[in-house]
Structure formats: structure tokens, C-alpha cells
Amino acid sequence: MTIQSSVDTLLTKYQSRGREALLPVLWDVQGAFGSISPEHVHEISHLLRVPEADIFGVIGFYTLFHDQPTGRRIIRICTDPTCALKGADDVLRETCARLDIAPDETTADCEYTVERSPCLGMCDYAPAALASARGEVDVALPNVTVDALLGEWTGEYFRPAGDNRSALLNPRLRAAPETLAEYGDYKALRRAISEMSPEEVIAQVEASGLIGRGGAAFPTGLKWKFTRGADGNIKYIVCNADESEPGTFKDRVLMEHRPHLLLEGIALAAYAVGTDKAIIFIRGEYPKATAILADAIREAQAAGLLGGASMGDDDELDIELRRGAGAYICGEETALFEAIEGKRGFPRMKPPYPTTFGLFGKPTAVNNVETLCAVPSIISKGADWFRGIGSDGSAGPKLVSVSGHVARPGVYEIKPGISLRHFLDEVCGGVIGELQAVLMGGAAGTFLKPEDSDVRLTFEDLREAGSTFGSGAIMVFNQTTDLRDMLKRLGRFFQHESCGKCFPCQLGTQRQVEILERLDAPQAGDAERLMDIGLTMTEASICGLGHTAGIAVMSAIEQFPELFKANGQQHG
């Protein structure tokens, strides 16, 4: 069979969709052939009416796409902070040594390609890897060893996540995802459709005090109100499941174990804003969650639970699952739109804002996974119930991803207001060794020292302490941790993930890495240079990546100034 005929057969289903089908097309081609050749690009260009140069630009932008031949098996080993603490560098080194290759090379027999990977969202199972074999579904590998990587791949993993007695994490969580029979018949959605107007649903969410759980903390009800009130008959709900920041993995746990909770939350959001179109954009490194959600969507559709006549609604909700391809920047909502539309994930200038001009230029409400998962309980139990958990500025239960030097890493559901000390000691089983620092809020967060451990875990208390809750990521480092090395890894992450659209971020992340790489022998004035770079990125970058790319480094300069002192300054 010729390349042309085989590609034509593979891509027939996309003929009428145009450019927005580009990422799914590229995934199908790469899955079948291992990489995307110039001949493939030529055929795709004719199929979708997209210039070949644009297609090559998209392939080069996303980390998980390959335009050059690879091994039949691709092993991506995470070497970001938490996996590094668990020996990921040794796993990478030994794997390459056994195969007689260097990282990012392919074996002579074309059997294996080994790559160094950014965070895979499995910090609770560090060290982690993502394994791909041509023609097979990707496998996320927990607690990897060299033997496991070079043997038969099995990606089964599950660890109970602590205190799961509230609204989001089911106390019966186990290795298998919650089935529809176990979850129920979407009673919150049934109630909303039969008893409440869309405006009443929005009012209930507003009254609950629910704010975005992805890090931006924007009021959810207000976002829905703006979207519903925007002009236009076509609107979208987009679930941002592109959770890609080192230290953050709570959304992965929700999708893998409570898929129907997420789908019901999406359906409620769609009813509220007035649309029958929803898209879940899920990061490409989450193959298990992707498969589980696809099954759950089919299950809910078959049961008639996504609107339509069986729910007393006019239209059935169409939920499309769209897979990302390895780009942290796509967690920014407008960059996410660009990816769905078949483009490189460059963020857009704001205004206009997504609630008036979002996906395909239509009004769009974007919410992250945890935010949407909070909505069914608000509709079922009421806004007062939700506000009764937590504090005035941090209403409702909150999921926290904890990793690093704790006895029990994982995802925990907390009542905002408990102290960091209590959380680490009582909930997570204590710090392993002597605590040196906590990176609060993830890779774009701030450092807390042991004496800061009595801070309450709320958005407002952490803000007052000069820190951030962010997405709820907590990375714990004991006294054995080389913080200089952690800062270098964070710097490399942001430099790698900068999209390059704006100079402050593109050049700033590069210069930040250059200075951090010499932290073992810092030069006089390096701290001042890093502060200047960080502040410039914060003030002048287009999007949130650049705004926060220097936050952890600037926090470290404030909390651990000795790390940045040149020889001769140590006692000065």
C-alpha cells in the first residue's frame, strides 16, 4: 500500500472538518507510522486545506510530535523536580547506557528512542515515565526502574488519597474508575433541568463562592454569567484538562477515578451558559485518563444522561475529547483555543476575553477539571453547604497535590483553613527527614521555610504571607535536597515551555537559565540580575507563563539569599 492510499484510508473521517482537525489527524498518523513524514504532511495539507508550512510549524511546536523517524518504542523519562528527588537521572542514565545511546537518540536497530521529559503529572509515583509503542496506546509507568522500562510495560497504579470523605474524592476509590452505576443518574443535572432556569443555576454557583481551581481563582459564576450574556447563538464550554505544571496532578486523579462527576459538571455548565457544545482538552501525557473519559462519555450518551428528551431538555450535549500534544503553554486558555483550532499554542492578546471572543471566535467559558467537579454538589446540596466548608475567601473543599519528601504523597481533599504544618504532619504522614523548604503553588509558586509552617491553607492567608495557593500543588524538600539543582530544573522547564511569542518571556527564560546554571559558583550581582529578569517577565509578558516563570526564583532569592552569593560574599 502506498503512503498516499494508507493515509487516505486513515483520514477519511476528517475530510469535512478542516483545520481544527489537525491535531487529531497528526496523532492518528503518528500512531500508525511512528512519525509524521514530509509525504504525510503533503497528504494532510490537501485533506484539510492547510499550508504545509503551517503543518510543519505545528509539528515542531508540540513536544510529543515527531517529524523524524523514531524507534518502535519511545520511552520518555521525567526528570523534573519530584522525579529527580527519586532518582530519575540515574534511571535515564542507566537506561541509555544499556541501550548504548544518549538521551534523545534512537538505538541502531530502531527499537528504542529514549527522551528526557518534562513533568508527566505523576509526581505521586515518582520516578515516572511515558511509554509509547507504534500502533498501541501509550502507557504511563509509575515508580519506574530500568528493567521495567526495557521489559513488558504495565502502567497500572493506584494509591488511596488520604481523607476522601467530602464532595470530590469518593471514599470508595479503587484502581478502577467509578462506573455510571456507582456514580448515579446525574441527579444534579436532572434537578437543574427540571427545577431551575439557567440563570438560577448561575446564581447558585455565584452564591457558593466557587472560584477557579486552576490557579487564577476567577469567580466561576461570574464567568458563566458573562458567557451566557454575550451575543451570539453559538457558544462553547471548554474543560481545561491540560494540567502540565510540575507538582500538580489532582485533575489526573479526578479524571481517572470520577469521570462522571466531571461530565455532569460540564453538562451543568453547558446548561447554564446555553450551549450544546463542549470540549475537554486533555494533556497528551494522560493516556489513562483519556481512555477512561472516552468510555465514560460513551456510557453517559448511551444512557441518555447528557440532555435531550430523556432529560427534559431540547438539545443533547455533544462532548468532544481533544488530546493535546505536549505544551505547557496550552494550559493558558487562549493558547488552548489555538491548539483546538489546529494551530501552534500561542496565547492571544486580551481583551477581547474568552467570554465574548473565545474558541472559533465564539463566547466561551473555560473551567478546569476540579472547578467543574465542584458544581454537581453545589446544585445538589446548595450554596450554603458549599460556603460552610472553608473560609470566606476559600469556600468549598479543595484538592491538594503533595509530592516530594513526605511519607504519603498523593492528592488530598482538605477543608481550607487547616495549617500547612497539620497537613504535612497529620494528613501526609510527616516529612521524611528534616524539612528544608516547601514550594507552595507548584513550579510557578513560592518557597516557604519551616518557620512558615503554621500558615493556614487558604487563598487569602497564603496571599497575606506573600505566597500562593495556585492550583494547590505542594512540593516538599528536606535538608538533603540541593535547592540550587531544583531551581535549575525549574528554570529549564520554563525555558523549554516558553512559546516564544513575546520577547520578555522568550529571552527572559533563556537568560534566567543561563544564570541559574552557574549557581554552583555564582557571580557577584547574579541575584540582582535574576530579580530584574523575573520582574521584567512578570510585568511585560503576554500571558501567565511569562508572568510566573520567575516567581520561584525570586522567592528563593528572598528566602535563601545564601544560594546566590558569590565566593567572597558568603560572610560579607
C-alpha positions as MATLAB code, in Angstrom:
seq = 'MTIQSSVDTLLTKYQSRGREALLPVLWDVQGAFGSISPEHVHEISHLLRVPEADIFGVIGFYTLFHDQPTGRRIIRICTDPTCALKGADDVLRETCARLDIAPDETTADCEYTVERSPCLGMCDYAPAALASARGEVDVALPNVTVDALLGEWTGEYFRPAGDNRSALLNPRLRAAPETLAEYGDYKALRRAISEMSPEEVIAQVEASGLIGRGGAAFPTGLKWKFTRGADGNIKYIVCNADESEPGTFKDRVLMEHRPHLLLEGIALAAYAVGTDKAIIFIRGEYPKATAILADAIREAQAAGLLGGASMGDDDELDIELRRGAGAYICGEETALFEAIEGKRGFPRMKPPYPTTFGLFGKPTAVNNVETLCAVPSIISKGADWFRGIGSDGSAGPKLVSVSGHVARPGVYEIKPGISLRHFLDEVCGGVIGELQAVLMGGAAGTFLKPEDSDVRLTFEDLREAGSTFGSGAIMVFNQTTDLRDMLKRLGRFFQHESCGKCFPCQLGTQRQVEILERLDAPQAGDAERLMDIGLTMTEASICGLGHTAGIAVMSAIEQFPELFKANGQQHG';
ca = [
       0.000    0.000    0.000;
       1.394    3.448   -0.894;
       1.764    6.210    1.665;
      -0.959    8.176   -0.086;
      -3.513    5.360   -0.083;
      -2.758    4.381    3.515;
      -3.083    7.953    4.751;
      -6.266    8.431    2.740;
      -7.761    5.349    4.361;
      -6.703    6.501    7.826;
      -8.010   10.043    7.486;
     -11.282    9.651    5.610;
     -13.266   10.583    8.723;
     -11.641   14.030    8.834;
     -12.397   15.171    5.274;
     -15.135   17.644    6.165;
     -13.630   19.115    9.333;
     -10.916   21.454    8.076;
      -8.033   22.850   10.067;
      -9.498   22.223   13.513;
      -8.939   18.515   12.918;
      -5.185   18.972   12.545;
      -4.082   17.725   15.978;
      -6.292   14.596   15.834;
      -5.022   13.925   12.304;
      -1.392   14.248   13.388;
      -1.997   11.892   16.308;
      -3.551    9.281   14.031;
      -0.721    9.473   11.524;
       1.999    9.326   14.157;
       0.245    6.448   15.911;
       0.191    4.445   12.706;
       3.622    5.283   11.292;
       5.701    6.344   14.316;
       6.443    9.812   12.944;
       4.994   12.362   10.521;
       6.983   12.479    7.274;
       7.007   15.211    4.603;
       4.897   12.868    2.450;
       2.335   12.645    5.252;
       2.335   16.411    5.615;
       1.698   16.783    1.884;
      -1.341   14.498    2.055;
      -2.674   16.156    5.216;
      -2.296   19.561    3.590;
      -4.529   18.520    0.705;
      -7.038   16.845    3.012;
      -7.515   19.754    5.419;
      -6.626   22.644    3.099;
      -3.855   23.793    5.427;
      -0.497   25.043    4.047;
       2.333   22.561    4.523;
       4.464   25.216    6.229;
       1.755   25.656    8.857;
       1.602   21.917    9.476;
       5.377   21.674    9.919;
       5.117   24.618   12.330;
       2.518   22.800   14.411;
       4.524   19.558   14.463;
       7.630   21.415   15.631;
       5.739   23.279   18.328;
       4.387   20.271   20.232;
       6.854   18.070   22.109;
       5.019   14.785   21.544;
       5.014   15.029   17.745;
       7.965   13.760   15.694;
       8.842   14.722   12.122;
      11.837   12.354   12.051;
      11.810    8.546   12.356;
      11.857    7.211   15.907;
      12.252    3.814   17.483;
       9.332    1.418   17.512;
       9.202    2.114   21.234;
       9.602    5.596   22.731;
      10.451    5.997   26.415;
      10.031    9.455   27.939;
      11.543    9.717   31.431;
      10.541   12.659   33.617;
      13.484   14.493   35.182;
      11.619   17.439   36.714;
      11.945   18.172   40.472;
       9.967   15.433   42.207;
      11.123   12.658   39.899;
      14.691   13.952   40.274;
      14.379   13.531   44.051;
      13.503    9.872   43.446;
      16.453    9.073   41.208;
      15.121    9.820   37.718;
      18.527   10.964   36.474;
      20.003    7.563   37.358;
      17.139    5.749   35.628;
      17.661    7.840   32.486;
      21.422    7.351   32.551;
      21.260    3.591   33.120;
      18.553    3.078   30.510;
      20.603    4.883   27.886;
      23.750    3.014   28.936;
      22.060   -0.359   28.470;
      20.871    0.673   25.037;
      24.210    2.304   24.128;
      22.635    5.628   23.229;
      22.437    9.150   24.666;
      19.165   10.848   25.682;
      17.061   11.847   22.656;
      18.727    9.203   20.484;
      17.441    6.016   18.831;
      19.064    2.592   19.005;
      20.797    1.195   15.928;
      18.087   -1.444   15.477;
      15.393    1.289   15.602;
      13.708   -0.482   18.509;
      14.006    2.234   21.200;
      14.091    6.025   21.406;
      14.759    7.452   24.873;
      13.862   11.050   25.710;
      14.216   13.328   28.703;
      10.704   14.571   29.513;
       9.169   17.478   31.406;
       6.733   16.653   34.208;
       4.300   13.836   33.378;
       1.798   14.648   36.116;
       2.671   11.559   38.156;
       4.648   13.199   40.952;
       2.992   10.879   43.480;
       4.527    7.898   41.684;
       7.997    9.304   41.029;
      10.087    8.464   39.146;
       7.664    8.242   36.238;
       7.833    7.608   32.513;
       5.549    7.662   29.494;
       5.960    4.730   27.109;
       4.750    4.614   23.513;
       4.796    1.728   21.053;
       3.789    2.080   17.419;
       0.189    1.096   16.905;
      -0.509    0.775   20.636;
      -1.995    3.011   23.330;
       0.538    4.998   25.367;
       1.241    3.757   28.892;
       2.077    5.881   31.929;
       4.619    3.993   34.053;
       4.842    4.611   37.827;
       7.872    4.124   40.092;
       9.939    3.075   37.090;
      13.114    1.038   37.047;
      15.372    0.284   34.110;
      14.175   -3.313   33.999;
      10.555   -2.149   33.832;
      11.314    0.272   31.009;
      13.079   -2.369   28.929;
      10.624   -5.149   29.682;
       6.879   -5.534   29.228;
       5.076   -2.297   30.004;
       2.302   -2.361   32.586;
       1.016    1.002   33.758;
      -1.426    0.002   36.474;
      -1.191    2.184   39.531;
      -3.372    3.411   42.321;
      -2.867    4.713   45.822;
      -5.745    5.842   48.054;
      -5.582    9.580   48.531;
      -5.965   10.109   52.246;
      -9.066   11.756   53.711;
     -11.674   11.340   50.982;
     -14.830   11.943   52.990;
     -16.160   15.055   51.277;
     -17.527   16.018   47.859;
     -14.840   15.389   45.285;
     -12.868   12.277   46.184;
     -15.059    9.244   46.674;
     -14.186    7.218   49.821;
     -14.594    4.028   47.782;
     -11.867    4.936   45.300;
     -10.013    1.949   43.952;
      -7.906    1.074   40.949;
     -10.875    1.006   38.541;
     -12.722    4.213   37.666;
     -16.133    4.826   39.178;
     -18.791    3.376   36.880;
     -22.043    5.061   35.962;
     -23.951    2.554   38.110;
     -21.795    3.506   41.084;
     -21.969    7.233   40.367;
     -25.703    7.588   39.750;
     -28.007    9.122   37.170;
     -26.717   12.728   37.180;
     -29.282   13.861   39.747;
     -27.833   17.383   39.974;
     -28.264   17.856   36.225;
     -31.768   16.381   36.384;
     -32.663   18.808   39.140;
     -31.223   21.782   37.298;
     -33.075   20.997   34.060;
     -36.411   20.213   35.733;
     -36.469   22.767   38.558;
     -34.070   25.608   37.774;
     -33.566   28.095   34.989;
     -30.048   28.588   33.652;
     -29.945   31.925   35.438;
     -30.825   30.217   38.715;
     -28.015   27.709   38.237;
     -25.573   30.559   37.665;
     -26.913   32.402   40.712;
     -26.405   29.298   42.866;
     -22.820   28.908   41.692;
     -22.198   32.616   42.305;
     -23.664   32.402   45.802;
     -21.467   29.405   46.601;
     -18.284   31.452   46.246;
     -16.725   28.875   43.907;
     -13.573   30.260   42.338;
     -11.390   28.686   39.676;
      -9.290   25.799   40.947;
      -6.696   26.003   38.171;
      -4.696   28.806   39.765;
      -6.302   32.036   38.531;
      -9.112   31.903   41.151;
     -11.660   33.795   38.999;
     -15.293   33.553   40.249;
     -16.919   30.722   38.312;
     -20.475   32.018   38.407;
     -19.384   35.387   37.071;
     -17.582   33.741   34.153;
     -20.722   31.792   33.287;
     -22.884   34.901   33.556;
     -20.627   36.806   31.156;
     -20.692   33.922   28.669;
     -24.443   33.476   28.808;
     -24.978   37.200   28.354;
     -22.644   37.500   25.371;
     -24.094   37.981   21.887;
     -24.276   35.004   19.562;
     -26.182   31.738   19.172;
     -23.090   29.519   19.210;
     -21.193   29.215   22.487;
     -18.769   26.719   23.983;
     -17.848   25.115   27.254;
     -14.177   24.116   27.360;
     -12.785   21.932   30.123;
      -9.106   22.711   30.586;
      -7.561   19.352   31.456;
      -4.088   20.295   30.222;
      -2.621   20.028   33.719;
       1.114   20.319   32.994;
       2.867   22.184   35.788;
       5.427   20.232   37.850;
       3.913   19.220   41.163;
       0.278   19.356   40.001;
      -1.667   16.146   39.391;
      -5.051   16.488   41.125;
      -7.020   16.726   37.880;
      -5.467   13.469   36.697;
      -6.804   11.709   39.803;
     -10.292   13.154   39.315;
     -10.447   12.113   35.669;
      -9.078    8.637   36.309;
     -11.388    7.880   39.213;
     -14.502   10.091   38.951;
     -15.085   10.694   35.231;
     -18.864   11.009   35.543;
     -18.531   13.721   38.171;
     -16.600   15.762   35.619;
     -19.083   15.040   32.826;
     -22.012   16.098   34.999;
     -20.177   19.306   35.912;
     -19.587   20.020   32.215;
     -23.248   19.358   31.430;
     -24.347   21.756   34.176;
     -22.017   24.431   32.836;
     -23.388   23.927   29.321;
     -26.976   24.222   30.569;
     -26.096   27.377   32.464;
     -24.441   29.244   29.594;
     -26.834   27.928   26.946;
     -24.876   25.610   24.676;
     -24.842   22.040   23.459;
     -21.141   22.116   22.550;
     -18.365   21.153   24.976;
     -14.739   20.149   24.512;
     -12.396   18.535   27.001;
      -8.810   19.431   26.108;
      -6.671   16.857   27.910;
      -2.901   16.777   28.047;
      -1.269   14.257   25.756;
       0.678   12.703   28.632;
      -2.530   11.411   30.285;
      -3.377    8.290   28.228;
      -5.141    6.505   31.069;
      -7.400    9.448   31.881;
      -8.111    9.936   28.173;
      -9.286    6.349   27.726;
     -11.403    6.457   30.894;
     -13.118    9.697   29.879;
     -13.815    8.383   26.380;
     -15.511    5.329   27.880;
     -17.479    7.491   30.344;
     -18.731    9.789   27.562;
     -19.980    6.788   25.586;
     -21.590    5.367   28.725;
     -23.391    8.624   29.556;
     -24.536    9.132   25.969;
     -25.897    5.594   25.772;
     -27.848    6.179   28.979;
     -29.279    9.458   27.664;
     -27.809   11.469   30.520;
     -26.316   14.376   28.581;
     -29.507   16.303   27.919;
     -32.022   15.654   25.197;
     -35.571   14.346   25.540;
     -34.722   11.872   28.295;
     -33.587   14.762   30.486;
     -36.415   17.106   29.554;
     -34.098   19.352   27.557;
     -34.236   20.446   23.931;
     -30.709   19.519   22.883;
     -28.335   16.709   23.767;
     -24.889   17.872   24.811;
     -22.052   16.925   22.484;
     -18.824   16.447   24.493;
     -15.691   16.073   22.394;
     -12.439   14.803   23.860;
      -9.421   16.524   22.310;
      -5.867   15.373   23.079;
      -3.039   17.861   23.473;
       0.472   17.114   22.264;
       2.912   18.282   24.917;
       2.913   22.037   25.522;
       2.555   23.571   28.994;
       1.567   26.869   27.402;
      -1.722   25.285   26.314;
      -2.854   25.439   29.917;
      -3.322   29.155   29.174;
      -6.887   29.398   27.958;
      -6.333   31.290   24.710;
      -3.337   29.134   23.749;
      -5.630   26.179   24.359;
      -8.107   27.651   21.839;
      -5.343   27.939   19.270;
      -4.439   24.275   19.772;
      -8.040   23.135   19.348;
      -8.253   25.237   16.187;
      -5.264   23.377   14.740;
      -2.561   25.955   15.323;
       0.541   26.397   17.429;
      -0.385   27.142   21.027;
       0.385   30.865   21.063;
      -1.582   32.891   23.618;
      -3.789   35.692   22.357;
      -3.761   39.269   23.494;
      -6.550   40.239   25.908;
      -9.016   41.886   25.567;
     -11.165   40.563   23.995;
     -11.746   37.953   26.661;
     -12.943   34.380   26.047;
     -16.412   35.071   27.439;
     -17.076   37.231   24.379;
     -14.474   36.047   21.849;
     -13.144   32.591   22.623;
     -12.944   29.303   20.743;
     -13.533   29.868   16.998;
     -14.299   33.477   17.898;
     -17.425   32.499   19.878;
     -18.290   33.186   23.540;
     -16.583   30.501   25.627;
     -16.457   29.554   29.292;
     -13.218   27.782   30.228;
     -13.003   25.938   33.532;
     -10.501   23.451   34.856;
     -11.351   19.918   35.934;
     -11.573   20.467   39.686;
     -13.744   23.557   39.263;
     -16.296   21.696   37.155;
     -16.249   18.728   39.531;
     -17.339   21.020   42.376;
     -20.544   22.104   40.629;
     -22.779   18.996   40.963;
     -22.543   19.084   44.760;
     -23.350   22.803   44.806;
     -26.536   22.176   42.818;
     -27.473   19.095   44.867;
     -26.637   20.406   48.340;
     -26.878   24.152   47.910;
     -24.630   27.176   48.001;
     -24.815   27.481   51.790;
     -23.475   23.952   52.219;
     -20.520   24.756   49.975;
     -19.808   28.058   51.732;
     -19.922   26.248   55.063;
     -16.706   24.444   54.144;
     -13.538   26.530   54.309;
     -13.288   30.292   54.745;
     -14.884   33.408   53.278;
     -12.242   33.716   50.583;
     -11.724   29.978   50.080;
     -15.164   28.415   50.036;
     -15.654   24.712   49.480;
     -13.394   21.667   49.668;
     -10.037   21.964   47.906;
      -7.842   19.305   46.354;
      -4.131   19.464   47.112;
      -1.372   17.599   45.254;
       1.545   16.854   47.567;
       4.837   15.334   46.448;
       8.462   15.094   47.470;
       9.750   14.204   50.918;
       6.518   13.175   52.655;
       5.538    9.740   53.883;
       2.299    9.660   51.887;
       2.404   11.679   48.661;
      -0.842   11.952   46.741;
      -3.979   14.010   46.245;
      -5.876   15.054   49.372;
      -9.175   16.818   49.812;
      -8.910   19.397   52.554;
     -11.147   21.887   54.285;
      -9.373   25.207   53.635;
      -8.144   26.705   56.873;
      -6.012   23.887   58.241;
      -2.359   24.777   58.741;
       0.419   23.621   56.476;
       2.095   22.021   59.493;
      -1.001   19.988   60.366;
      -1.449   18.964   56.750;
       2.104   17.684   56.375;
       2.367   16.038   59.784;
      -1.088   14.568   60.278;
      -2.558   14.126   56.809;
       0.539   13.265   54.777;
       2.212   11.171   57.460;
       5.007   13.635   58.194;
       8.078   14.933   56.422;
      10.793   12.396   55.648;
      13.879   13.847   57.325;
      14.234   17.464   58.389;
      12.161   19.983   56.470;
      14.164   22.499   54.446;
      11.532   24.170   52.260;
       8.080   23.843   50.737;
       7.387   25.099   47.234;
       3.787   26.245   47.558;
       1.661   26.507   44.423;
       3.789   24.417   42.083;
       6.635   25.343   39.764;
       5.279   28.883   39.488;
       4.859   29.138   43.257;
       6.828   30.487   46.188;
       9.044   28.947   48.852;
       8.042   28.635   52.481;
      10.553   27.864   55.230;
       9.928   25.590   58.240;
       9.061   28.594   60.419;
       6.246   29.446   57.985;
       4.509   26.099   58.502;
       1.721   27.484   60.671;
       0.228   29.409   57.738;
      -3.358   28.420   57.031;
      -4.053   26.786   53.692;
      -6.443   29.334   52.224;
      -6.097   31.626   49.244;
      -6.250   34.716   51.465;
      -3.897   33.524   54.228;
      -1.240   32.409   51.781;
      -1.575   35.677   49.870;
      -1.088   37.622   53.101;
       2.016   35.540   53.831;
       3.452   36.502   50.446;
       2.773   33.072   48.971;
       0.156   31.493   46.736;
      -2.252   28.580   46.769;
      -2.138   28.390   42.990;
      -3.565   25.107   41.796;
      -2.950   23.520   45.201;
       0.421   21.909   44.495;
       2.767   21.415   47.464;
       6.323   20.183   46.819;
       8.246   19.231   49.963;
      12.047   19.293   50.198;
      14.073   18.036   53.153;
      17.609   19.029   54.130;
      19.170   16.558   51.700;
      17.760   18.489   48.733;
      20.071   20.628   46.662;
      17.849   23.671   46.155;
      20.218   25.019   43.531;
      19.562   21.924   41.462;
      15.805   22.291   41.941;
      15.961   25.901   40.750;
      17.933   24.862   37.677;
      15.301   22.270   36.816;
      12.502   24.785   37.251;
      14.376   27.266   35.082;
      14.897   24.670   32.354;
      11.215   23.776   32.474;
      10.052   27.335   31.835;
      12.713   27.922   29.186;
      11.607   24.749   27.382;
       7.918   25.594   27.639;
       8.088   29.270   26.647;
       6.236   29.538   23.335;
       8.472   32.340   22.067;
       5.668   34.698   21.070;
       6.821   37.586   23.273;
      10.406   38.648   23.857;
      10.203   39.217   27.647;
       9.382   35.555   28.217;
      11.395   34.058   25.361;
      14.592   35.907   26.223;
      13.920   36.125   29.941;
      13.524   32.384   30.495;
      16.687   31.760   28.464;
      18.738   34.298   30.401;
      17.309   33.031   33.687;
      18.539   29.510   32.860;
      21.986   30.782   31.874;
      22.435   32.423   35.277;
      20.929   29.519   37.228;
      23.288   27.071   35.505;
      26.235   28.746   37.250;
      24.643   28.714   40.717;
      27.325   26.315   41.956;
      29.738   29.223   41.504;
      27.558   32.333   41.302;
      28.950   35.657   40.196;
      28.572   38.912   42.052;
      25.295   40.543   41.083;
      23.576   37.340   39.909;
      20.752   37.724   42.437;
      20.095   41.261   41.220;
      20.167   40.095   37.602;
      17.677   37.324   38.312;
      15.364   39.716   40.137;
      15.499   42.131   37.213;
      14.727   39.345   34.733;
      11.913   37.982   36.888;
      10.251   41.356   37.362;
      10.542   42.138   33.659;
       8.885   38.849   32.715;
       6.173   39.403   35.309;
       5.348   42.902   34.112;
       5.846   42.635   30.346;
       4.967   39.109   29.191;
       1.786   38.432   27.271;
       0.460   35.535   29.330;
       0.587   33.755   32.654;
       3.600   31.596   31.772;
       5.855   34.609   31.491;
       4.152   36.341   34.405;
       5.073   33.480   36.733;
       8.226   31.975   35.179;
      10.478   33.832   37.597;
       8.331   33.669   40.742;
      10.027   30.647   42.356;
      13.494   32.040   41.640;
      12.642   35.462   43.068;
      11.127   33.773   46.112;
      14.297   31.722   46.611;
      16.402   34.893   46.464;
      14.295   36.318   49.274;
      14.112   33.180   51.399;
      17.543   31.653   50.732;
      19.863   34.524   49.739;
      22.937   32.450   50.584;
      22.308   30.314   47.492;
      23.123   33.244   45.241;
      26.201   34.706   46.940;
      29.451   34.633   45.020;
      32.694   33.439   46.602;
      33.900   36.106   48.973;
      30.341   37.232   49.678;
      29.341   34.269   51.819;
      30.225   36.038   55.043;
      30.049   39.547   53.720;
];
